[in-house]
């Protein structure tokens, strides 16, 4: 403890509970099961929350890593979707060598699950200035495109403007599914 209890196949931190005492675990599981018949119980990491955006089919391009900074206890729905609930720091405040490892792991995860088109890979990076333990938190295959969403902001910071990002995504879809 603490752990996070999550619906296995839902996003935006809906149905997630932070559990700090064992007696709260049954209620947290019940909440997760309201959204999915499968729940995940995940140990808490105290590492930096780092995210990369990916586009591509067989050979994905990976954005510069960004760092999520919040004032809340954890990156919950309100922090994600309330204006000012989080701050995206780009580039992430990690050494360049760690940033390159994060990008390489993101591309590897994308390929291993046979992802195509787009995704966002989320990490926790523990001890970034030391031995840098990189933990994959999730691969989000339908990342958000709202005004507060990280995916388009990471590409903007990587030199790919929003209209060009949309053009690239359409080209990737046609490459994969076109005539």
PDB file of C-alpha atoms in Angstrom:
ATOM      1  CA  UNK A   1       0.000   0.000   0.000  1.00  0.00           C
ATOM      2  CA  UNK A   2      -0.810   2.447  -1.286  1.00  0.00           C
ATOM      3  CA  UNK A   3      -2.199   0.859  -4.454  1.00  0.00           C
ATOM      4  CA  UNK A   4      -4.466   2.019  -7.234  1.00  0.00           C
ATOM      5  CA  UNK A   5      -7.477  -0.083  -8.221  1.00  0.00           C
ATOM      6  CA  UNK A   6      -8.533   0.437 -11.835  1.00  0.00           C
ATOM      7  CA  UNK A   7     -11.048  -0.889 -14.321  1.00  0.00           C
ATOM      8  CA  UNK A   8      -8.862  -2.774 -16.808  1.00  0.00           C
ATOM      9  CA  UNK A   9     -10.394  -1.314 -19.974  1.00  0.00           C
ATOM     10  CA  UNK A  10     -11.405   2.248 -19.275  1.00  0.00           C
ATOM     11  CA  UNK A  11      -9.650   5.578 -19.529  1.00  0.00           C
ATOM     12  CA  UNK A  12      -9.502   9.094 -18.141  1.00  0.00           C
ATOM     13  CA  UNK A  13      -9.059   7.780 -14.582  1.00  0.00           C
ATOM     14  CA  UNK A  14     -12.782   6.913 -14.404  1.00  0.00           C
ATOM     15  CA  UNK A  15     -13.495   4.304 -11.747  1.00  0.00           C
ATOM     16  CA  UNK A  16     -10.003   4.467 -10.222  1.00  0.00           C
ATOM     17  CA  UNK A  17      -9.479   4.511  -6.466  1.00  0.00           C
ATOM     18  CA  UNK A  18      -6.348   5.131  -4.448  1.00  0.00           C
ATOM     19  CA  UNK A  19      -6.284   2.658  -1.567  1.00  0.00           C
ATOM     20  CA  UNK A  20      -4.174   3.472   1.481  1.00  0.00           C
ATOM     21  CA  UNK A  21      -5.569   0.886   3.908  1.00  0.00           C
ATOM     22  CA  UNK A  22      -6.458  -2.775   3.361  1.00  0.00           C
ATOM     23  CA  UNK A  23     -10.021  -2.346   4.609  1.00  0.00           C
ATOM     24  CA  UNK A  24     -10.710   0.080   1.717  1.00  0.00           C
ATOM     25  CA  UNK A  25      -9.753  -2.503  -0.934  1.00  0.00           C
ATOM     26  CA  UNK A  26     -13.203  -4.211  -1.258  1.00  0.00           C
ATOM     27  CA  UNK A  27     -14.966  -0.890  -1.897  1.00  0.00           C
ATOM     28  CA  UNK A  28     -12.328   0.128  -4.443  1.00  0.00           C
ATOM     29  CA  UNK A  29     -12.736  -3.185  -6.268  1.00  0.00           C
ATOM     30  CA  UNK A  30     -16.521  -2.750  -6.275  1.00  0.00           C
ATOM     31  CA  UNK A  31     -16.091   0.713  -7.827  1.00  0.00           C
ATOM     32  CA  UNK A  32     -13.783  -0.653 -10.535  1.00  0.00           C
ATOM     33  CA  UNK A  33     -16.167  -3.547 -11.235  1.00  0.00           C
ATOM     34  CA  UNK A  34     -18.989  -1.072 -11.868  1.00  0.00           C
ATOM     35  CA  UNK A  35     -17.074  -0.146 -15.031  1.00  0.00           C
ATOM     36  CA  UNK A  36     -15.401  -3.414 -16.067  1.00  0.00           C
ATOM     37  CA  UNK A  37     -15.572  -7.059 -14.997  1.00  0.00           C
ATOM     38  CA  UNK A  38     -11.757  -7.044 -14.811  1.00  0.00           C
ATOM     39  CA  UNK A  39      -9.865  -4.850 -12.352  1.00  0.00           C
ATOM     40  CA  UNK A  40      -6.174  -4.074 -11.973  1.00  0.00           C
ATOM     41  CA  UNK A  41      -4.488  -3.509  -8.617  1.00  0.00           C
ATOM     42  CA  UNK A  42      -1.312  -1.550  -9.193  1.00  0.00           C
ATOM     43  CA  UNK A  43       1.420  -0.591  -6.744  1.00  0.00           C
ATOM     44  CA  UNK A  44       1.989   3.138  -6.422  1.00  0.00           C
ATOM     45  CA  UNK A  45       5.150   4.570  -7.938  1.00  0.00           C
ATOM     46  CA  UNK A  46       6.682   7.744  -6.573  1.00  0.00           C
ATOM     47  CA  UNK A  47       8.459   8.364  -9.880  1.00  0.00           C
ATOM     48  CA  UNK A  48       7.941  11.209 -12.303  1.00  0.00           C
ATOM     49  CA  UNK A  49       4.948  10.768 -14.599  1.00  0.00           C
ATOM     50  CA  UNK A  50       6.329  10.909 -18.150  1.00  0.00           C
ATOM     51  CA  UNK A  51       4.390  10.557 -21.413  1.00  0.00           C
ATOM     52  CA  UNK A  52       5.302  10.138 -25.072  1.00  0.00           C
ATOM     53  CA  UNK A  53       3.040  10.420 -28.108  1.00  0.00           C
ATOM     54  CA  UNK A  54       3.505   7.994 -31.001  1.00  0.00           C
ATOM     55  CA  UNK A  55       2.345   7.967 -34.605  1.00  0.00           C
ATOM     56  CA  UNK A  56       3.072   5.409 -37.258  1.00  0.00           C
ATOM     57  CA  UNK A  57       2.325   1.891 -38.322  1.00  0.00           C
ATOM     58  CA  UNK A  58       5.226  -0.579 -38.315  1.00  0.00           C
ATOM     59  CA  UNK A  59       7.868   2.058 -37.490  1.00  0.00           C
ATOM     60  CA  UNK A  60       6.385   4.627 -35.118  1.00  0.00           C
ATOM     61  CA  UNK A  61       7.743   8.109 -34.591  1.00  0.00           C
ATOM     62  CA  UNK A  62       7.985   9.116 -30.935  1.00  0.00           C
ATOM     63  CA  UNK A  63       7.523  12.639 -29.617  1.00  0.00           C
ATOM     64  CA  UNK A  64       9.744  14.367 -27.150  1.00  0.00           C
ATOM     65  CA  UNK A  65       8.806  13.118 -23.647  1.00  0.00           C
ATOM     66  CA  UNK A  66       6.642  15.365 -21.505  1.00  0.00           C
ATOM     67  CA  UNK A  67       6.298  15.419 -17.735  1.00  0.00           C
ATOM     68  CA  UNK A  68       2.978  15.671 -15.930  1.00  0.00           C
ATOM     69  CA  UNK A  69       3.037  17.929 -12.887  1.00  0.00           C
ATOM     70  CA  UNK A  70       0.000  18.162 -10.609  1.00  0.00           C
ATOM     71  CA  UNK A  71      -0.917  19.711  -7.289  1.00  0.00           C
ATOM     72  CA  UNK A  72      -3.469  16.971  -6.490  1.00  0.00           C
ATOM     73  CA  UNK A  73      -2.702  13.767  -4.600  1.00  0.00           C
ATOM     74  CA  UNK A  74      -2.780  11.811  -7.863  1.00  0.00           C
ATOM     75  CA  UNK A  75      -3.538  12.310 -11.576  1.00  0.00           C
ATOM     76  CA  UNK A  76      -7.306  11.836 -11.352  1.00  0.00           C
ATOM     77  CA  UNK A  77     -10.143  12.800 -13.710  1.00  0.00           C
ATOM     78  CA  UNK A  78     -10.355  16.352 -12.353  1.00  0.00           C
ATOM     79  CA  UNK A  79      -6.614  16.918 -12.744  1.00  0.00           C
ATOM     80  CA  UNK A  80      -6.802  15.662 -16.335  1.00  0.00           C
ATOM     81  CA  UNK A  81      -9.831  17.632 -17.492  1.00  0.00           C
ATOM     82  CA  UNK A  82      -9.976  20.770 -15.362  1.00  0.00           C
ATOM     83  CA  UNK A  83      -8.172  23.744 -16.837  1.00  0.00           C
ATOM     84  CA  UNK A  84      -5.037  24.187 -14.755  1.00  0.00           C
ATOM     85  CA  UNK A  85      -5.436  20.768 -13.105  1.00  0.00           C
ATOM     86  CA  UNK A  86      -2.106  19.679 -14.532  1.00  0.00           C
ATOM     87  CA  UNK A  87       0.915  21.216 -16.121  1.00  0.00           C
ATOM     88  CA  UNK A  88       2.685  19.587 -19.034  1.00  0.00           C
ATOM     89  CA  UNK A  89       6.412  20.254 -18.896  1.00  0.00           C
ATOM     90  CA  UNK A  90       8.088  19.697 -22.263  1.00  0.00           C
ATOM     91  CA  UNK A  91      10.718  18.494 -22.471  1.00  0.00           C
ATOM     92  CA  UNK A  92      10.455  16.370 -19.343  1.00  0.00           C
ATOM     93  CA  UNK A  93      12.950  17.217 -16.603  1.00  0.00           C
ATOM     94  CA  UNK A  94      14.968  14.045 -17.036  1.00  0.00           C
ATOM     95  CA  UNK A  95      18.493  13.559 -18.380  1.00  0.00           C
ATOM     96  CA  UNK A  96      18.752  13.241 -22.182  1.00  0.00           C
ATOM     97  CA  UNK A  97      19.984   9.650 -21.924  1.00  0.00           C
ATOM     98  CA  UNK A  98      16.891   8.724 -19.866  1.00  0.00           C
ATOM     99  CA  UNK A  99      14.614  10.566 -22.315  1.00  0.00           C
ATOM    100  CA  UNK A 100      16.072   8.519 -25.178  1.00  0.00           C
ATOM    101  CA  UNK A 101      15.540   5.276 -23.231  1.00  0.00           C
ATOM    102  CA  UNK A 102      11.912   6.292 -22.559  1.00  0.00           C
ATOM    103  CA  UNK A 103      11.374   6.991 -26.262  1.00  0.00           C
ATOM    104  CA  UNK A 104      12.922   3.646 -27.229  1.00  0.00           C
ATOM    105  CA  UNK A 105      10.740   1.756 -24.744  1.00  0.00           C
ATOM    106  CA  UNK A 106       7.642   3.588 -26.017  1.00  0.00           C
ATOM    107  CA  UNK A 107       8.382   2.511 -29.603  1.00  0.00           C
ATOM    108  CA  UNK A 108       9.078  -1.044 -28.461  1.00  0.00           C
ATOM    109  CA  UNK A 109       5.770  -1.267 -26.558  1.00  0.00           C
ATOM    110  CA  UNK A 110       3.887   0.147 -29.563  1.00  0.00           C
ATOM    111  CA  UNK A 111       5.392  -2.497 -31.875  1.00  0.00           C
ATOM    112  CA  UNK A 112       5.006  -5.399 -29.406  1.00  0.00           C
ATOM    113  CA  UNK A 113       1.245  -4.899 -29.109  1.00  0.00           C
ATOM    114  CA  UNK A 114       0.921  -4.407 -32.885  1.00  0.00           C
ATOM    115  CA  UNK A 115      -0.404  -0.898 -32.463  1.00  0.00           C
ATOM    116  CA  UNK A 116      -1.060   1.259 -35.521  1.00  0.00           C
ATOM    117  CA  UNK A 117      -1.845   4.886 -36.192  1.00  0.00           C
ATOM    118  CA  UNK A 118      -1.466   6.587 -32.856  1.00  0.00           C
ATOM    119  CA  UNK A 119      -0.974   5.985 -29.174  1.00  0.00           C
ATOM    120  CA  UNK A 120       0.346   7.604 -26.039  1.00  0.00           C
ATOM    121  CA  UNK A 121       2.702   5.662 -23.800  1.00  0.00           C
ATOM    122  CA  UNK A 122       2.721   6.640 -20.124  1.00  0.00           C
ATOM    123  CA  UNK A 123       5.577   5.919 -17.743  1.00  0.00           C
ATOM    124  CA  UNK A 124       6.820   6.397 -14.246  1.00  0.00           C
ATOM    125  CA  UNK A 125      10.520   7.189 -14.115  1.00  0.00           C
ATOM    126  CA  UNK A 126      12.010   6.492 -10.715  1.00  0.00           C
ATOM    127  CA  UNK A 127      15.425   7.896  -9.758  1.00  0.00           C
ATOM    128  CA  UNK A 128      15.936   9.720 -13.099  1.00  0.00           C
ATOM    129  CA  UNK A 129      19.262  11.205 -12.011  1.00  0.00           C
ATOM    130  CA  UNK A 130      20.570   7.849 -10.728  1.00  0.00           C
ATOM    131  CA  UNK A 131      19.920   4.364 -12.079  1.00  0.00           C
ATOM    132  CA  UNK A 132      16.647   5.501 -13.743  1.00  0.00           C
ATOM    133  CA  UNK A 133      14.084   2.739 -13.405  1.00  0.00           C
ATOM    134  CA  UNK A 134      11.561   3.128 -16.260  1.00  0.00           C
ATOM    135  CA  UNK A 135       8.121   1.622 -15.620  1.00  0.00           C
ATOM    136  CA  UNK A 136       5.501   1.428 -18.371  1.00  0.00           C
ATOM    137  CA  UNK A 137       2.182   2.449 -16.854  1.00  0.00           C
ATOM    138  CA  UNK A 138       0.000   2.059 -19.941  1.00  0.00           C
ATOM    139  CA  UNK A 139      -0.293   2.311 -23.692  1.00  0.00           C
ATOM    140  CA  UNK A 140      -3.315   4.450 -24.497  1.00  0.00           C
ATOM    141  CA  UNK A 141      -4.458   3.529 -28.002  1.00  0.00           C
ATOM    142  CA  UNK A 142      -7.113   6.253 -28.128  1.00  0.00           C
ATOM    143  CA  UNK A 143      -5.441   9.284 -26.559  1.00  0.00           C
ATOM    144  CA  UNK A 144      -7.492  12.415 -26.052  1.00  0.00           C
ATOM    145  CA  UNK A 145      -7.729  15.331 -28.474  1.00  0.00           C
ATOM    146  CA  UNK A 146      -9.303  17.920 -26.173  1.00  0.00           C
ATOM    147  CA  UNK A 147      -7.895  21.379 -25.473  1.00  0.00           C
ATOM    148  CA  UNK A 148      -6.147  19.949 -22.403  1.00  0.00           C
ATOM    149  CA  UNK A 149      -4.948  16.692 -24.011  1.00  0.00           C
ATOM    150  CA  UNK A 150      -1.286  15.787 -23.895  1.00  0.00           C
ATOM    151  CA  UNK A 151      -1.058  13.944 -27.250  1.00  0.00           C
ATOM    152  CA  UNK A 152      -1.340  16.964 -29.608  1.00  0.00           C
ATOM    153  CA  UNK A 153       0.701  19.140 -27.229  1.00  0.00           C
ATOM    154  CA  UNK A 154       3.605  16.678 -27.316  1.00  0.00           C
ATOM    155  CA  UNK A 155       3.569  16.686 -31.113  1.00  0.00           C
ATOM    156  CA  UNK A 156       3.403  20.486 -31.193  1.00  0.00           C
ATOM    157  CA  UNK A 157       6.474  20.580 -28.939  1.00  0.00           C
ATOM    158  CA  UNK A 158       8.135  18.040 -31.249  1.00  0.00           C
ATOM    159  CA  UNK A 159       7.638  20.301 -34.264  1.00  0.00           C
ATOM    160  CA  UNK A 160       4.454  18.799 -35.732  1.00  0.00           C
ATOM    161  CA  UNK A 161       1.651  21.371 -35.806  1.00  0.00           C
ATOM    162  CA  UNK A 162      -1.940  20.241 -35.192  1.00  0.00           C
ATOM    163  CA  UNK A 163      -3.084  20.445 -38.863  1.00  0.00           C
ATOM    164  CA  UNK A 164       0.009  18.500 -39.953  1.00  0.00           C
ATOM    165  CA  UNK A 165      -0.613  15.926 -37.219  1.00  0.00           C
ATOM    166  CA  UNK A 166      -4.143  15.371 -38.529  1.00  0.00           C
ATOM    167  CA  UNK A 167      -2.833  15.048 -42.102  1.00  0.00           C
ATOM    168  CA  UNK A 168      -0.242  12.505 -40.944  1.00  0.00           C
ATOM    169  CA  UNK A 169      -2.860  10.452 -39.078  1.00  0.00           C
ATOM    170  CA  UNK A 170      -5.099  10.375 -42.162  1.00  0.00           C
ATOM    171  CA  UNK A 171      -2.149   9.317 -44.327  1.00  0.00           C
ATOM    172  CA  UNK A 172      -1.316   6.518 -41.853  1.00  0.00           C
ATOM    173  CA  UNK A 173      -4.916   5.271 -41.939  1.00  0.00           C
ATOM    174  CA  UNK A 174      -4.895   5.221 -45.735  1.00  0.00           C
ATOM    175  CA  UNK A 175      -1.502   3.492 -45.746  1.00  0.00           C
ATOM    176  CA  UNK A 176      -2.886   0.770 -43.518  1.00  0.00           C
ATOM    177  CA  UNK A 177      -6.454   0.467 -44.819  1.00  0.00           C
ATOM    178  CA  UNK A 178      -6.565   2.332 -48.134  1.00  0.00           C
ATOM    179  CA  UNK A 179      -7.166   0.965 -51.612  1.00  0.00           C
TER     180      UNK A 179
END
